[in-house]
mmCIF file of C-alpha atoms in Angstrom:
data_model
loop_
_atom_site.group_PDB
_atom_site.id
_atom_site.type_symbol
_atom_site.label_atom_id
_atom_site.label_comp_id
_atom_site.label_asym_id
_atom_site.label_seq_id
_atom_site.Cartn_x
_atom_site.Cartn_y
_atom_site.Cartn_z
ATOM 1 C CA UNK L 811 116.001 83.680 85.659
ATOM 2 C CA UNK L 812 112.480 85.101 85.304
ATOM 3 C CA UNK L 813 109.669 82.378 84.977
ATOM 4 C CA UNK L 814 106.207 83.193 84.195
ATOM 5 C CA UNK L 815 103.285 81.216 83.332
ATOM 6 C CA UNK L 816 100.844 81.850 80.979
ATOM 7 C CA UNK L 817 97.072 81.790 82.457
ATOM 8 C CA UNK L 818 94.300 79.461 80.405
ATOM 9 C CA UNK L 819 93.008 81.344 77.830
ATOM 10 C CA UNK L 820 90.502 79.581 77.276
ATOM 11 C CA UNK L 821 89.136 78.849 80.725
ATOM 12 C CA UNK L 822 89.181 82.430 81.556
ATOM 13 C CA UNK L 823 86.962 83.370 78.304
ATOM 14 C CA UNK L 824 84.337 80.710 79.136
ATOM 15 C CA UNK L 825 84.287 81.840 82.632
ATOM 16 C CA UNK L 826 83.784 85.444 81.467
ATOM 17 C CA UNK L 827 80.538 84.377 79.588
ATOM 18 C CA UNK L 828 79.642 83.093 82.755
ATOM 19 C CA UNK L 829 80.056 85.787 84.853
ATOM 20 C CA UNK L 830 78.249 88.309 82.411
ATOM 21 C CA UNK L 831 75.253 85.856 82.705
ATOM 22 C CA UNK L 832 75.312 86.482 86.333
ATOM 23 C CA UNK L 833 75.655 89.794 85.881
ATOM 24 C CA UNK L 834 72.662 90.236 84.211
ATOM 25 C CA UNK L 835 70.712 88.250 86.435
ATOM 26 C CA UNK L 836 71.294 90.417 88.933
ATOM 27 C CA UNK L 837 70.763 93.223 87.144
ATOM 28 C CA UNK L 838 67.228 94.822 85.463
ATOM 29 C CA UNK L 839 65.405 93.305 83.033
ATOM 30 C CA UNK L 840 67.317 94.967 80.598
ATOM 31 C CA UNK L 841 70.922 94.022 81.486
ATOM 32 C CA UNK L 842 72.002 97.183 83.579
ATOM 33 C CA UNK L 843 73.623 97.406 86.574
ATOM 34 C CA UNK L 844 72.154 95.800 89.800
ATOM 35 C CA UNK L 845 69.088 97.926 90.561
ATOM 36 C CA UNK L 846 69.179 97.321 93.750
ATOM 37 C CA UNK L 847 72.327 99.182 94.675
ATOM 38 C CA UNK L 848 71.534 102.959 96.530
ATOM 39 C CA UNK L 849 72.520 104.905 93.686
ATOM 40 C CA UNK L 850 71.388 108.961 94.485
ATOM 41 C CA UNK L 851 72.397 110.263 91.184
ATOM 42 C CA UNK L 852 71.088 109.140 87.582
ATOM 43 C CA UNK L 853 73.279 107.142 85.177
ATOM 44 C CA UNK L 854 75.105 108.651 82.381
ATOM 45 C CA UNK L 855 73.438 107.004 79.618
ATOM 46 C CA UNK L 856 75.299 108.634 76.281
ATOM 47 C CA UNK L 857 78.476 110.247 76.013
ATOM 48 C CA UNK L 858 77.338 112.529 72.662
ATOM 49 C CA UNK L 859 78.333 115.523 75.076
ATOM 50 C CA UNK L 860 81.597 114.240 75.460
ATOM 51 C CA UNK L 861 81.948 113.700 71.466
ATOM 52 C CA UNK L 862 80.457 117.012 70.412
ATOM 53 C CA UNK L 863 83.287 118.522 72.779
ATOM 54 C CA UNK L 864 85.657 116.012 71.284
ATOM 55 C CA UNK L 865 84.919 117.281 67.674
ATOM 56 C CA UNK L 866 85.580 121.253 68.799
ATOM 57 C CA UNK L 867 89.453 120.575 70.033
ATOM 58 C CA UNK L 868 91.907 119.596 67.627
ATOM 59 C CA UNK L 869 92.979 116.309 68.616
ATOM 60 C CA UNK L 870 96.742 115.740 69.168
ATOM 61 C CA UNK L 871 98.647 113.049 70.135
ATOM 62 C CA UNK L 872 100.874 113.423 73.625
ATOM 63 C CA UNK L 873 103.989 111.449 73.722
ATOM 64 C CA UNK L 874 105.274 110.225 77.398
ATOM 65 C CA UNK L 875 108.705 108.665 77.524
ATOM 66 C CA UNK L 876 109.799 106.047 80.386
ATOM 67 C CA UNK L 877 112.848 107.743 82.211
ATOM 68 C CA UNK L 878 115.712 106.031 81.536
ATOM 69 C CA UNK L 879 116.314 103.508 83.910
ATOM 70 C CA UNK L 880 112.967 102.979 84.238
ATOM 71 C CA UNK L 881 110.033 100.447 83.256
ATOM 72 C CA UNK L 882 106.274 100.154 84.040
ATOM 73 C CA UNK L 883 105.476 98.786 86.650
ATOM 74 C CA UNK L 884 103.094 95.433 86.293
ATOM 75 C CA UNK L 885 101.339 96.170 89.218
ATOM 76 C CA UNK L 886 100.752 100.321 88.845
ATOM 77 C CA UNK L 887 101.292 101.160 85.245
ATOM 78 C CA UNK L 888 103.644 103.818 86.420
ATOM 79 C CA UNK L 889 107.587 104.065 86.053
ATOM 80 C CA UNK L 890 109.692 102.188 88.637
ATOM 81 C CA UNK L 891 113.177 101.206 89.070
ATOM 82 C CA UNK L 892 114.504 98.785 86.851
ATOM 83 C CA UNK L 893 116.503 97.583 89.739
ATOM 84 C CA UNK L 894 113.893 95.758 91.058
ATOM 85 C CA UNK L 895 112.034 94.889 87.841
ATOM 86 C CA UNK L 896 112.077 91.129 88.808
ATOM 87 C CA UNK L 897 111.712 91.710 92.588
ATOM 88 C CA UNK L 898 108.296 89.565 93.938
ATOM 89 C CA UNK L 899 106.279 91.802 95.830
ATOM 90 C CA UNK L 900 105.140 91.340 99.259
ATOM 91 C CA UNK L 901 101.158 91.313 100.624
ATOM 92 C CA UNK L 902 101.227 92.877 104.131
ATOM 93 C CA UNK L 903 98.101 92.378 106.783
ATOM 94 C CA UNK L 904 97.692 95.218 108.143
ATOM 95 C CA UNK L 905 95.302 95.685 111.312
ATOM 96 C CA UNK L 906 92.179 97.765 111.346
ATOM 97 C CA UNK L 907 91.188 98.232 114.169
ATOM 98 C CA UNK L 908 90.647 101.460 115.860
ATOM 99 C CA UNK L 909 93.008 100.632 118.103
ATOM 100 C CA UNK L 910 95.709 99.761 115.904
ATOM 101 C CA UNK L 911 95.569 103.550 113.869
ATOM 102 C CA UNK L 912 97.362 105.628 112.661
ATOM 103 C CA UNK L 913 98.856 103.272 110.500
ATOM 104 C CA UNK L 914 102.046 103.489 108.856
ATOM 105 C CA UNK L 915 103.142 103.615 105.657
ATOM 106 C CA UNK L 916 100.263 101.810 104.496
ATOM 107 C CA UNK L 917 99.517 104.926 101.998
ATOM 108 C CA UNK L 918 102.880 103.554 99.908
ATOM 109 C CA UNK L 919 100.991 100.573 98.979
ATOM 110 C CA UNK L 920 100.704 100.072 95.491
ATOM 111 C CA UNK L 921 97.209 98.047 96.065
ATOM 112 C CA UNK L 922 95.138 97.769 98.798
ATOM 113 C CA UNK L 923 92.607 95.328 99.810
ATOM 114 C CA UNK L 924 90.157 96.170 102.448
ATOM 115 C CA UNK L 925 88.070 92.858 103.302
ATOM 116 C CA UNK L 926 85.552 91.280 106.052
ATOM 117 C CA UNK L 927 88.233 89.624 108.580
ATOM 118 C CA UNK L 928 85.557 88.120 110.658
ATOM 119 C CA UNK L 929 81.493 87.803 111.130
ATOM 120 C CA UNK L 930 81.863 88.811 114.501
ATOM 121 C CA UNK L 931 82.573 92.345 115.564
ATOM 122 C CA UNK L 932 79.915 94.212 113.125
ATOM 123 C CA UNK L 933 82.134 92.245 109.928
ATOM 124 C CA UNK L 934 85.355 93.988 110.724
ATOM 125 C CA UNK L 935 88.112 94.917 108.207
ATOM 126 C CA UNK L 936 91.389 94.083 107.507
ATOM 127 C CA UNK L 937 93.727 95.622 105.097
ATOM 128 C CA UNK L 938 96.015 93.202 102.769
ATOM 129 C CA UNK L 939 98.463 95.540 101.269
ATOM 130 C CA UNK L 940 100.801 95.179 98.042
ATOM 131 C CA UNK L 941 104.299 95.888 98.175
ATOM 132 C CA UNK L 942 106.355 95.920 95.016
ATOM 133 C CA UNK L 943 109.511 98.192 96.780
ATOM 134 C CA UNK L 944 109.643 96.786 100.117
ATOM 135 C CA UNK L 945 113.296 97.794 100.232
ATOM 136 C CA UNK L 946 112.322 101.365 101.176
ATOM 137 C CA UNK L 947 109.868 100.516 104.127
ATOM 138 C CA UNK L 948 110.774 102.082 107.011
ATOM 139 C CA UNK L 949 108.158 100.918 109.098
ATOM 140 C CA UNK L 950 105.228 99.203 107.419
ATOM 141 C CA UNK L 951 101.951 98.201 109.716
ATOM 142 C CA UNK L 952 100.617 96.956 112.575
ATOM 143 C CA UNK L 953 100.681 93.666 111.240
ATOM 144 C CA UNK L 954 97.978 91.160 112.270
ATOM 145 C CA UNK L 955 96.564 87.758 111.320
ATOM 146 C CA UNK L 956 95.565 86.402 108.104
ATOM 147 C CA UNK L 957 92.558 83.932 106.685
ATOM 148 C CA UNK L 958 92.742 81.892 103.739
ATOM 149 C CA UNK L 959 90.797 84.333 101.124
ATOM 150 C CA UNK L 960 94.457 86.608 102.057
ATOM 151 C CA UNK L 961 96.446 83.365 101.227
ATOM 152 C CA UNK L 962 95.150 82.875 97.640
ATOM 153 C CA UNK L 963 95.091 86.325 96.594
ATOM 154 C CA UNK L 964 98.319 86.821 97.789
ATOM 155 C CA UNK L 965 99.515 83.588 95.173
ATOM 156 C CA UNK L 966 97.583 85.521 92.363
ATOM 157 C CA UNK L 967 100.641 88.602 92.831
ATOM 158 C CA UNK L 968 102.775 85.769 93.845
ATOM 159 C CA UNK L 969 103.551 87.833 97.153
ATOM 160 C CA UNK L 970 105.134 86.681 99.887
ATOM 161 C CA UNK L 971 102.246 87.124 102.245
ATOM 162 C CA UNK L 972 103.528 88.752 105.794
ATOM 163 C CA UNK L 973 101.169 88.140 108.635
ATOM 164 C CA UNK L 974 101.031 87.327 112.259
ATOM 165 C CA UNK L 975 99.435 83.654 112.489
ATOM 166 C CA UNK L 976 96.134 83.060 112.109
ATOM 167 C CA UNK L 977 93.882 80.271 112.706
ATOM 168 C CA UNK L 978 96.003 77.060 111.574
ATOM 169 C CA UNK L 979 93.055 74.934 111.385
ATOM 170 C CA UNK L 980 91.985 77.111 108.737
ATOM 171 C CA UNK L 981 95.065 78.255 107.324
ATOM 172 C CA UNK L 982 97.607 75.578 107.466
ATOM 173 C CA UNK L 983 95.623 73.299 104.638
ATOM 174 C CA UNK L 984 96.271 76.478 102.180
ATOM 175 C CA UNK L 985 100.096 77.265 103.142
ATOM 176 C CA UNK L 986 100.965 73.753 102.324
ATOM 177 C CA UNK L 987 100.947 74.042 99.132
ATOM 178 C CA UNK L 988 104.576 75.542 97.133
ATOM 179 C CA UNK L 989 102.906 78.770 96.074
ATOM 180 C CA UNK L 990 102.221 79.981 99.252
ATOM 181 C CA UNK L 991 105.115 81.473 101.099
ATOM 182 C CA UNK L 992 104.805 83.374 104.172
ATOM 183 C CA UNK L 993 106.900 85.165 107.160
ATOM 184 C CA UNK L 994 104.594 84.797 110.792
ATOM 185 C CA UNK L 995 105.474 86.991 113.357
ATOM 186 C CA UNK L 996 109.064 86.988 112.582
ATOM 187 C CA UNK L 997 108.952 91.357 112.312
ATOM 188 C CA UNK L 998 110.091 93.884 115.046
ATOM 189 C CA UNK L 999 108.027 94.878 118.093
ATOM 190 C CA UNK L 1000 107.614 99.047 118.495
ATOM 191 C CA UNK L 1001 107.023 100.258 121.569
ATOM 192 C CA UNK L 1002 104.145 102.376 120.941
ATOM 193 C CA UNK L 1003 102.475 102.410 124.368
ATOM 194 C CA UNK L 1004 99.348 99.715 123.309
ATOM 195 C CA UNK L 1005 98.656 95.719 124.051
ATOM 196 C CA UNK L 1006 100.842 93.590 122.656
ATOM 197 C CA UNK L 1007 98.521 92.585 119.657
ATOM 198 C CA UNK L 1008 98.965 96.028 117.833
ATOM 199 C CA UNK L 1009 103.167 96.473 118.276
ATOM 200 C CA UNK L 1010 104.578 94.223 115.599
ATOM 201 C CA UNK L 1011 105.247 96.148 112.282
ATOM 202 C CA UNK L 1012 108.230 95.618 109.360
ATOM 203 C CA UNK L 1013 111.002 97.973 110.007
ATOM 204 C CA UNK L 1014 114.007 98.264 107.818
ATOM 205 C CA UNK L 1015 116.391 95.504 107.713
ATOM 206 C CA UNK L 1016 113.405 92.430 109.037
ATOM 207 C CA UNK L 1017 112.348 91.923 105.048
ATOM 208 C CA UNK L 1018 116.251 91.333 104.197
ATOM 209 C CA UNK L 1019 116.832 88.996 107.039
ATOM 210 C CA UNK L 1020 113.227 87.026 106.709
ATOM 211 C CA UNK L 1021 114.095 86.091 102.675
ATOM 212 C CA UNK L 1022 117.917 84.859 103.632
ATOM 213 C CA UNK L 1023 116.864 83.129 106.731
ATOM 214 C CA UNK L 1024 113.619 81.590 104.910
ATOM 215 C CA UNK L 1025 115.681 80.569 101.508
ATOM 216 C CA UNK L 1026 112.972 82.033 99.836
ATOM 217 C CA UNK L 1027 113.617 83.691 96.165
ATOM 218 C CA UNK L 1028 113.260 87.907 96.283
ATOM 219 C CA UNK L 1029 112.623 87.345 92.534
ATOM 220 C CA UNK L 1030 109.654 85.859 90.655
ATOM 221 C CA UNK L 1031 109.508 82.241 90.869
ATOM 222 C CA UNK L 1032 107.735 79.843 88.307
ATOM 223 C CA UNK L 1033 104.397 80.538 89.900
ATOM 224 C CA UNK L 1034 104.240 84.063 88.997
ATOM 225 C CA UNK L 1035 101.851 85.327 86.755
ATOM 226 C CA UNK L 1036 102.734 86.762 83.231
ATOM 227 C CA UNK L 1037 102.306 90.467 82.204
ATOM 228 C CA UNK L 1038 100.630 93.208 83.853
ATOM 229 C CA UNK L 1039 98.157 92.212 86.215
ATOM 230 C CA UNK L 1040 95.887 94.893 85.341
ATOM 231 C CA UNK L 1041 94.891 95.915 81.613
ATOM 232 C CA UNK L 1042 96.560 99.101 82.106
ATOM 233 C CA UNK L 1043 95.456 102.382 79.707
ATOM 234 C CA UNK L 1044 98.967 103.537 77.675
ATOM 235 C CA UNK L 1045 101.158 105.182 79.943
ATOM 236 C CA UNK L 1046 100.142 108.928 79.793
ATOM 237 C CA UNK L 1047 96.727 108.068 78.615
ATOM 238 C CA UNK L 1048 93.669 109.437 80.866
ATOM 239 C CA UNK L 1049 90.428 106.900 80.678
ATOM 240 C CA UNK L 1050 87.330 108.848 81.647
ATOM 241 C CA UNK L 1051 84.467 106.129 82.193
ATOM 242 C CA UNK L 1052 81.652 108.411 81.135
ATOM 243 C CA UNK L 1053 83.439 109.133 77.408
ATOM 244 C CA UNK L 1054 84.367 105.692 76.702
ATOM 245 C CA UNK L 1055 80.703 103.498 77.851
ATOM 246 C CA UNK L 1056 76.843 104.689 76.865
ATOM 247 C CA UNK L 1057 76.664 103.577 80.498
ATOM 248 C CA UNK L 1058 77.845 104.840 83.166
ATOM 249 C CA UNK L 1059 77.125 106.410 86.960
ATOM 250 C CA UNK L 1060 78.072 109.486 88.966
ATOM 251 C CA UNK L 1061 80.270 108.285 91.776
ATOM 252 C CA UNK L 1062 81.759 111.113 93.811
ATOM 253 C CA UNK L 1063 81.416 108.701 96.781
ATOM 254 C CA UNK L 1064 80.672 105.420 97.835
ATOM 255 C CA UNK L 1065 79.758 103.833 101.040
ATOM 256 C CA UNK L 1066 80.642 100.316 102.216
ATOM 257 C CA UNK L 1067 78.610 97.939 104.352
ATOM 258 C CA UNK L 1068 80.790 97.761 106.770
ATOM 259 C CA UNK L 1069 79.586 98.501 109.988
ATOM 260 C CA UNK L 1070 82.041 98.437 111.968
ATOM 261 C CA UNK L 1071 84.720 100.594 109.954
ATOM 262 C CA UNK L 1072 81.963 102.698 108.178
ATOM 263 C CA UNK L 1073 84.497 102.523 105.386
ATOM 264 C CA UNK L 1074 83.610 105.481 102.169
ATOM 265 C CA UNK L 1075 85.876 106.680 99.570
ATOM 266 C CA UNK L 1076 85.634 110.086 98.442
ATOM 267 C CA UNK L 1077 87.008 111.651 95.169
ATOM 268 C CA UNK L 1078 88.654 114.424 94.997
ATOM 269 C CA UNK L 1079 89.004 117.093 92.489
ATOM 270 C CA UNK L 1080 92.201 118.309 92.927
ATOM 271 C CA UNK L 1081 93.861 115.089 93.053
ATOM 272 C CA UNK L 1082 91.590 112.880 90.745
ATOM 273 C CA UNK L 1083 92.181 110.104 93.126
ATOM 274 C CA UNK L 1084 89.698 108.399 95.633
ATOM 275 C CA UNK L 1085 90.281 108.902 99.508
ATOM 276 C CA UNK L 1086 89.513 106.670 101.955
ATOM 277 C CA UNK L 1087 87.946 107.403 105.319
ATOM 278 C CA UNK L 1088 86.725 105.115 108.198
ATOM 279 C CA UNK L 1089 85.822 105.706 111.999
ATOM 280 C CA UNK L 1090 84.489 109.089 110.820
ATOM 281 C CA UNK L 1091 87.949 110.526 109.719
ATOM 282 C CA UNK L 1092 90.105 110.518 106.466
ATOM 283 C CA UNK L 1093 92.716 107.766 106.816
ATOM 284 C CA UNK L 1094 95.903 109.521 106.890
ATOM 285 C CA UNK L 1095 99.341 108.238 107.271
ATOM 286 C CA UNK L 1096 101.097 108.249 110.848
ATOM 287 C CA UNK L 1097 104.619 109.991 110.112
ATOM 288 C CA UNK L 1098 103.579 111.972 106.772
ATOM 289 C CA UNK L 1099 99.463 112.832 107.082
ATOM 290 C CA UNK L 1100 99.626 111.595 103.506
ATOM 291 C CA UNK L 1101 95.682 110.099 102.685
ATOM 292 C CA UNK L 1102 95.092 106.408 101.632
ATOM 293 C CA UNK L 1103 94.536 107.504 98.448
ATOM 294 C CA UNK L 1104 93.564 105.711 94.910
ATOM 295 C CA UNK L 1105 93.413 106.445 91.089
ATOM 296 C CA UNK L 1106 90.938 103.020 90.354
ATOM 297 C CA UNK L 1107 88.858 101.674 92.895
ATOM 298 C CA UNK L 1108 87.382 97.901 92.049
ATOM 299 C CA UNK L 1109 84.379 96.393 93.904
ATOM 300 C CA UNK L 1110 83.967 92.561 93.695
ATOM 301 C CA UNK L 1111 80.136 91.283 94.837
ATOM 302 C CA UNK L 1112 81.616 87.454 96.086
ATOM 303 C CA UNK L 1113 79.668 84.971 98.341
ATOM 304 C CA UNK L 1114 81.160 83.452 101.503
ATOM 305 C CA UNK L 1115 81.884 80.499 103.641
ATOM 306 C CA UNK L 1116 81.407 80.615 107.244
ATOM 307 C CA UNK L 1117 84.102 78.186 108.901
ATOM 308 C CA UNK L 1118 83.277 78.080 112.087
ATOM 309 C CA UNK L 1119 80.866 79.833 115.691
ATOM 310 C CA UNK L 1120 84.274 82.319 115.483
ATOM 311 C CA UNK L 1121 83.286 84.148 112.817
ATOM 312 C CA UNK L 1122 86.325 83.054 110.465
ATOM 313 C CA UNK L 1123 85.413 83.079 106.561
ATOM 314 C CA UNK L 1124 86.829 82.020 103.427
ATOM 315 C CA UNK L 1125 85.251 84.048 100.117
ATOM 316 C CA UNK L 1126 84.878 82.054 97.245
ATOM 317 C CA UNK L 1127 87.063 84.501 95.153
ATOM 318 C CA UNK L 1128 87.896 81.477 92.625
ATOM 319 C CA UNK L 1129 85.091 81.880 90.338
ATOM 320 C CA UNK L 1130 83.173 84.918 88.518
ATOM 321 C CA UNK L 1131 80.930 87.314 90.130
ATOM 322 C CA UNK L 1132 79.287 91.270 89.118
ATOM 323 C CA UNK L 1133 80.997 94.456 90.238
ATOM 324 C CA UNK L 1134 82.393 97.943 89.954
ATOM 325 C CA UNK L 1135 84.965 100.153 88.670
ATOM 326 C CA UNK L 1136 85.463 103.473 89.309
ATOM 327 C CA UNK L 1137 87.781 106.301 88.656
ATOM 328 C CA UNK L 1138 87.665 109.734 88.053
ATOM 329 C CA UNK L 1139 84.411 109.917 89.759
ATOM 330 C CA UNK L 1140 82.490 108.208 87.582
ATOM 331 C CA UNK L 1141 81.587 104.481 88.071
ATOM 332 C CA UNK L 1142 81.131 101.490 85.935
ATOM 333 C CA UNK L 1143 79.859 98.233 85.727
ATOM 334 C CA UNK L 1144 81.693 94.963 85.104
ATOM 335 C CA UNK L 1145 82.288 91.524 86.071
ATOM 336 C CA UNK L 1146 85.364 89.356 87.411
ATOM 337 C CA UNK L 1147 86.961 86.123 87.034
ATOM 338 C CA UNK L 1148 89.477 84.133 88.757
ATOM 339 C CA UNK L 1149 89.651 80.633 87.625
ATOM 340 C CA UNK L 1150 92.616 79.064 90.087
ATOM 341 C CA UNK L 1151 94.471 79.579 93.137
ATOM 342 C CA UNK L 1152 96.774 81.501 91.636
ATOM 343 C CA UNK L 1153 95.163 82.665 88.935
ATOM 344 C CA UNK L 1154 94.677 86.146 88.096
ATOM 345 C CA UNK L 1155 91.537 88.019 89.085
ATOM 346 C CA UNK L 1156 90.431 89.555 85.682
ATOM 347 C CA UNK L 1157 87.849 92.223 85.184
ATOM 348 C CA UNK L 1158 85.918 92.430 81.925
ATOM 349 C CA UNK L 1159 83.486 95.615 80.935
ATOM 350 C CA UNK L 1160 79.651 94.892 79.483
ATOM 351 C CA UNK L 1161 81.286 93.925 75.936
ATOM 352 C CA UNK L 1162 83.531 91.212 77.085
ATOM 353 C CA UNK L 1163 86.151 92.759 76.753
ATOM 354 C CA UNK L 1164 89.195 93.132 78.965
ATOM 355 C CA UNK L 1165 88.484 96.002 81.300
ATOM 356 C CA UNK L 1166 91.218 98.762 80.898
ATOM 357 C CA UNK L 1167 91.643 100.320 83.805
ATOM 358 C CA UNK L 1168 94.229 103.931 84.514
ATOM 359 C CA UNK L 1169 97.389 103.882 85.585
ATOM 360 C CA UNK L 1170 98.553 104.399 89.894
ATOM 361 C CA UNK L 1171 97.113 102.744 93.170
ATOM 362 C CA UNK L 1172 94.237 100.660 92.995
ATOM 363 C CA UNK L 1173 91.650 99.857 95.971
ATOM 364 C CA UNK L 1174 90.320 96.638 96.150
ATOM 365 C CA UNK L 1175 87.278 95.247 98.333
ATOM 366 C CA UNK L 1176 85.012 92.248 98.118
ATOM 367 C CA UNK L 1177 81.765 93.278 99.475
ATOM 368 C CA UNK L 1178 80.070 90.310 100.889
ATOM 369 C CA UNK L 1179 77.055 88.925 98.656
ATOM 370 C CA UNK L 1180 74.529 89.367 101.171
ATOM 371 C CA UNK L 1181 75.390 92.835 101.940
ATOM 372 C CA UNK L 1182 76.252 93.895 98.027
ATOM 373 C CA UNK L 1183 72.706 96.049 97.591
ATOM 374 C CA UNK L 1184 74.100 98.189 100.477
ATOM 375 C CA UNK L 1185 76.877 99.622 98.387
ATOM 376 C CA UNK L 1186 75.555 102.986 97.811
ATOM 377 C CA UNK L 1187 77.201 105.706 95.656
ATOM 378 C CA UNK L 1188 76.566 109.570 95.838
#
């Protein structure tokens, strides 16, 4: 049977207040966006352009129908199999190296995080993907290591997080708890001509023998969230950031501060969707050339812990914090909120309300605090 808890209400409002505060403390005197962010292009400030054309079209309602057999998915918005309608998802970490690319299959993600795996090596990036039909990897990686920021936002999807170790001194205080179940390097080794380190990926068949020979439930357990874990627009329903705020910002790009990845996305046109490029090159998918590609793209702004000289870092993700969302070129800005381990991270626009965000693959990445004013958009 399907359990799912309900999150505190009331915590999450109060924390929301909180947040916005911050928010505007960082912002300009007048409550906008952080100034200080490299933004090239000038902010939309009223969408009368957008109404006058609104008023010149007759407006009709389009009706979209869920194929039958089918449901929205709580992690995409989108129609799914109802097969697999109670199936947990899985939270992959996925190696981003150099050396470890291409990847594979990463681009079938339903969300991807991209986030600082270590100080050291100009604040490298790791990828934490989401995985609601694992049953149809074929092969899925390289996998690599995880920290403890991957261990709690992995309980928030309550996602078997799939990883190969990690530092236990670190990580073994956070997998003791019941909420946090996890397969280490128990997937195949490929023999794809590099070290060791980037060989191990899921193949078909290792997710299947990993839940029978762990005991653990392929279903949601009673730590699983309830609902959608975004505030998903209606099904069929386009939200275009620029018509729906009095503020908003051209965003046909945006650069990280990542150094060592040099990790953009770019929109584009044709696909309304947000590519992702790093190392100089669009990130494209081993077997298929398919791009890591996303509708909604969400930027947290979150402090962090140093642990120890080896670079190793926990974020404070439980909390509230400033940040972006964009889609359909257009940016936006909001604030966040995740008040427990496994709560959910919820993002709420300038009027406190519940941000609604579009349907299809999402991109998340916390940018570091001391690096946030180095988010630049074009």
């Amino acid at each position: 049977m399907l359990l799912r808890k309900k999150g505190k209400r009331t915590a999450i409002i109060m924390a929301c207040v909180l947040a916005f505060s911050a928010l505007t403390a960082c912002g300009s005197e007048d409550g906008n966006a952080d100034s200080s962010l490299q933004l090239s292009a000038e902010p939309i400030t009223s969408n009368e352009a957008a109404t006058e054309s609104a008023s010149d079209e007759t407006t009709e309602e389009v009706s979209y129908e869920i194929p039958e057999g089918m449901y929205l998915s709580e992690i995409t918005g989108e129609p799914i199999s109802e097969e697999i309608k109670d199936q947990r998802p899985i939270a992959v970490m996925v190696d981003n190296e150099k050396m470890a690319l291409p990847h594979y299959e990463l681009s079938n993600a339903d969300v991807v995080y991209e986030i600082m795996n270590s100080t050291k090596n100009d604040r490298v990036t790791r990828f934490m993907a989401i995985v609601k039909d694992w049953g149809k990897i074929e092969q899925l990686g390289s996998i690599r290591s995880t920290r403890p920021t991957n261990i709690i936002l992995a309980s928030e999807w309550d996602a078997v997080l799939c990883h190969d170790g990690g530092p236990p001194v670190h990580n073994d205080p956070y997998f003791k708890n019941p909420w946090a179940e996890h397969f280490s390097g128990t997937f195949s080794r490929v023999n794809n001509g590099k070290k060791r380190e980037f060989t191990e990926y899921i193949v078909s068949g290792d997710l299947e023998k990993n839940f029978k020979n762990s005991g653990y439930s392929t279903t949601y357990n009673e730590y699983a969230n309830e609902g959608s874990h975004f505030n998903f627009a209606p099904y069929g329903k386009e939200i275009n950031l620029d018509e729906k705020y009095s503020r908003s910002y051209s965003a046909k790009s945006v650069s990280l501060p990542f150094k060592h990845t040099g990790s953009q996305l770019k929109y584009n046109d044709e696909t309304k969707e947000y590519e992702q490029y790093e190392y100089g090159k669009r990130h494209e998918d081993a077997e298929t050339d398919a791009p890591l590609s996303f509708k909604n793209v969400i930027l947290q702004n979150c402090s962090f812990n140093e642990l120890d000289k080896n670079g190793y870092l926990i974020y404070n993700c439980i909390g509230s914090g400033n940040g972006w969302y964009l889609t359909n070129g257009v940016a936006k800005d909001i604030s966040w909120v995740k008040d427990s381990m496994t709560g959910v991270t919820k993002f709420y626009d300038e009027n406190g309300d519940e941000l609604e965000i579009n349907t299809g693959k999402t991109y998340i990445s916390l940018i570091p605090e001391d690096s946030w004013s180095n988010v630049a958009f074009e």
